[in-house]
């Protein structure tokens, strides 16, 4: 079945360092979404990318969708303690139909002062 | 405020008991979803519903049941047949009027512990 993998699984950084998480799908995705889940909280939608090669920015966060629409990345410049949490990518399941998202395995980010 | 309300937030259950988790949304979304999250893990789809009185199994439906009698409500029952029910359960909804799979709105979750 369709799988969505993320690397790394964990990342510890010093405040001010950059951070990147990578998302890879076994199949082509019509779009890719990114969510953030704070410790003890629920996932919150960050952004959706639809076009091949698309790049979007939200302040210190940069999101990319690969040319083949099978991979994506999230880059955070100059991390802050407020960036702590787990970042998930998610894409629509193609096989079997239905409007549903398959979530990646997530990258847990810890930021130390 | 529009949103998704899950209850209870915390629930303890003895082995062999069924338990029902509530999920209500006032976003007028057509589709609703139940995900399970285990510590340090991603989200796995249990069941979803795109229209009232209809629902489909997700990847890990065994030991769970759902109903969708109203557009606003999508309760999940964790039955005694579910072998490892201790987990964080997340309900979500999505509008289907955009013509493509859009963003999910999540509730705050229900944390179930089986004693």
XYZ file of C-alpha atoms in Angstrom:
228
model
C 0.000 0.000 0.000
C 0.902 3.640 -0.207
C 3.474 4.669 2.356
C 4.712 8.036 3.454
C 8.028 8.130 5.279
C 9.740 10.995 7.030
C 13.318 11.508 8.105
C 14.744 12.087 10.552
C 12.496 10.594 13.221
C 13.976 12.895 15.888
C 16.055 16.062 15.758
C 17.598 18.024 18.613
C 18.905 21.475 17.755
C 20.249 24.477 19.598
C 18.067 27.537 19.400
C 19.081 29.528 16.334
C 20.113 26.498 14.279
C 18.261 25.475 11.152
C 16.099 22.357 10.859
C 14.864 20.313 7.914
C 12.518 17.343 7.711
C 12.033 15.291 4.560
C 8.927 13.463 3.399
C 8.922 10.696 0.786
C 5.928 8.920 -0.725
C 5.945 5.577 -2.499
C 3.458 6.982 -5.031
C 2.774 10.312 -6.715
C 0.661 12.671 -4.638
C -1.908 15.132 -5.960
C -0.987 17.422 -3.091
C 1.044 17.404 0.113
C 0.053 18.895 3.434
C 2.076 19.682 6.543
C 0.838 19.636 10.138
C 2.413 20.545 13.470
C 1.556 18.826 16.727
C 2.755 20.433 19.942
C 3.544 18.091 22.856
C 0.248 16.918 24.362
C -1.736 18.666 21.627
C -3.472 17.847 18.396
C -2.215 18.270 14.809
C -2.725 21.699 13.326
C -2.667 22.352 9.597
C 0.256 24.463 8.372
C 0.117 24.457 4.592
C -0.851 22.634 1.420
C 1.271 22.362 -1.741
C -0.335 21.362 -5.013
C 1.972 22.141 -7.936
C 5.088 20.278 -8.979
C 8.182 22.109 -7.731
C 6.106 24.495 -5.632
C 7.815 26.478 -2.869
C 5.920 28.362 -0.175
C 7.154 30.374 2.777
C 5.586 31.208 6.106
C 7.936 33.506 7.999
C 10.865 31.238 9.000
C 9.280 28.104 7.469
C 9.919 27.081 3.860
C 7.961 24.250 2.243
C 8.871 22.517 -1.010
C 7.051 20.001 -3.190
C 9.270 17.877 -5.412
C 9.186 17.973 -9.185
C 7.910 14.397 -9.341
C 5.331 15.121 -6.596
C 6.633 12.215 -4.530
C 8.646 14.121 -1.968
C 8.516 17.274 0.084
C 10.527 19.132 2.689
C 9.996 21.579 5.499
C 12.879 23.850 6.458
C 12.891 26.071 9.535
C 15.457 28.868 9.652
C 16.839 29.938 13.028
C 14.718 27.687 15.223
C 13.031 29.012 18.339
C 11.666 27.185 21.372
C 8.169 27.776 19.999
C 9.028 25.462 17.097
C 9.110 22.444 19.416
C 6.724 19.691 18.347
C 6.215 16.931 15.825
C 5.883 17.783 12.157
C 3.847 15.515 9.912
C 3.435 15.483 6.176
C 0.269 13.973 4.709
C -1.007 13.155 1.255
C -4.235 11.896 -0.294
C -4.497 8.142 -0.707
C -4.750 7.391 -4.401
C -5.524 3.663 -4.415
C -8.940 2.588 -3.185
C -10.538 5.974 -3.632
C -12.086 8.055 -0.911
C -11.146 11.450 0.425
C -8.574 10.522 3.022
C -5.051 11.445 3.995
C -2.123 9.158 4.703
C 0.158 10.646 7.309
C 3.904 10.387 7.399
C 5.734 8.940 10.365
C 6.555 12.406 11.709
C 9.698 14.220 12.811
C 9.938 15.231 16.450
C 11.834 18.480 16.922
C 13.372 19.537 20.232
C 14.977 22.938 20.597
C 17.453 23.605 23.400
C 18.459 27.012 24.690
C -16.641 29.431 17.563
C -16.646 26.742 14.919
C -14.716 23.620 15.620
C -14.594 19.997 16.636
C -15.384 18.853 20.148
C -14.213 15.523 21.465
C -15.223 14.016 24.780
C -14.153 12.804 27.174
C -10.617 14.146 27.183
C -9.373 11.353 29.406
C -10.966 7.966 29.889
C -10.043 4.900 31.889
C -11.563 1.556 31.120
C -11.289 -1.954 32.435
C -10.441 -4.766 30.075
C -13.513 -6.295 28.483
C -15.551 -3.092 28.499
C -16.739 -1.210 25.461
C -16.302 2.555 25.458
C -17.698 5.231 23.150
C -15.803 8.403 22.276
C -17.836 11.383 21.170
C -16.991 13.701 18.271
C -19.143 16.668 17.273
C -18.402 19.340 14.669
C -20.194 22.580 13.814
C -18.139 23.361 10.723
C -20.750 21.907 8.372
C -18.095 19.548 6.997
C -19.195 16.539 5.006
C -16.381 14.182 5.924
C -15.290 13.010 9.354
C -12.400 10.795 10.404
C -11.049 8.877 13.362
C -7.298 8.433 13.787
C -5.338 6.581 16.411
C -1.955 7.786 17.654
C 0.398 5.733 19.812
C 3.306 7.326 21.734
C 5.965 8.567 19.359
C 4.011 7.304 16.382
C 2.187 8.775 13.426
C -1.547 8.841 12.829
C -3.344 5.737 11.617
C -6.825 5.898 10.116
C -9.506 3.837 11.857
C -12.750 4.802 10.079
C -14.034 7.654 7.984
C -17.362 8.893 6.689
C -18.039 11.125 3.712
C -21.810 11.294 4.027
C -24.498 10.635 6.593
C -25.390 6.960 7.104
C -22.272 5.788 5.285
C -18.737 5.044 6.476
C -15.649 3.128 5.384
C -12.953 1.188 7.162
C -9.519 2.674 7.386
C -6.238 0.867 7.904
C -6.891 -0.390 11.449
C -10.678 -0.827 11.796
C -10.637 -4.165 13.643
C -12.085 -3.867 17.144
C -13.751 -0.502 16.438
C -17.199 0.563 15.270
C -18.710 3.889 14.213
C -22.013 5.449 13.215
C -22.929 8.583 11.272
C -26.593 9.289 11.940
C -26.135 13.061 11.811
C -23.773 15.217 9.785
C -22.424 16.809 12.952
C -21.666 13.637 14.863
C -19.313 10.684 14.369
C -18.935 8.613 17.575
C -16.333 5.872 17.836
C -16.851 2.745 19.929
C -13.766 0.903 21.102
C -14.947 -2.646 21.664
C -13.531 -5.351 23.882
C -12.273 -7.017 20.700
C -9.619 -4.317 20.282
C -6.485 -5.953 21.654
C -4.434 -2.832 22.447
C -6.908 0.003 22.943
C -4.708 2.299 25.056
C -3.952 5.230 22.755
C -4.682 8.836 21.855
C -7.748 9.081 19.608
C -8.162 12.016 17.266
C -11.309 13.000 15.408
C -11.082 15.245 12.361
C -13.280 16.712 9.678
C -12.884 18.040 6.167
C -15.000 19.915 3.686
C -15.508 18.139 0.366
C -16.702 21.122 -1.643
C -13.276 22.135 -2.926
C -12.997 19.393 -5.505
C -9.833 17.962 -3.986
C -8.661 16.561 -0.666
C -8.171 19.567 1.587
C -7.021 20.212 5.111
C -8.144 18.291 8.141
C -9.446 20.075 11.224
C -8.718 18.095 14.372
C -10.378 17.925 17.748
C -8.273 18.048 20.902
C -8.302 14.277 21.226
C -9.378 11.642 23.731
C -6.770 9.741 25.696
C -7.960 6.221 26.509
C -6.190 4.068 29.076
C -7.172 0.461 29.649
C -6.388 -0.773 33.139
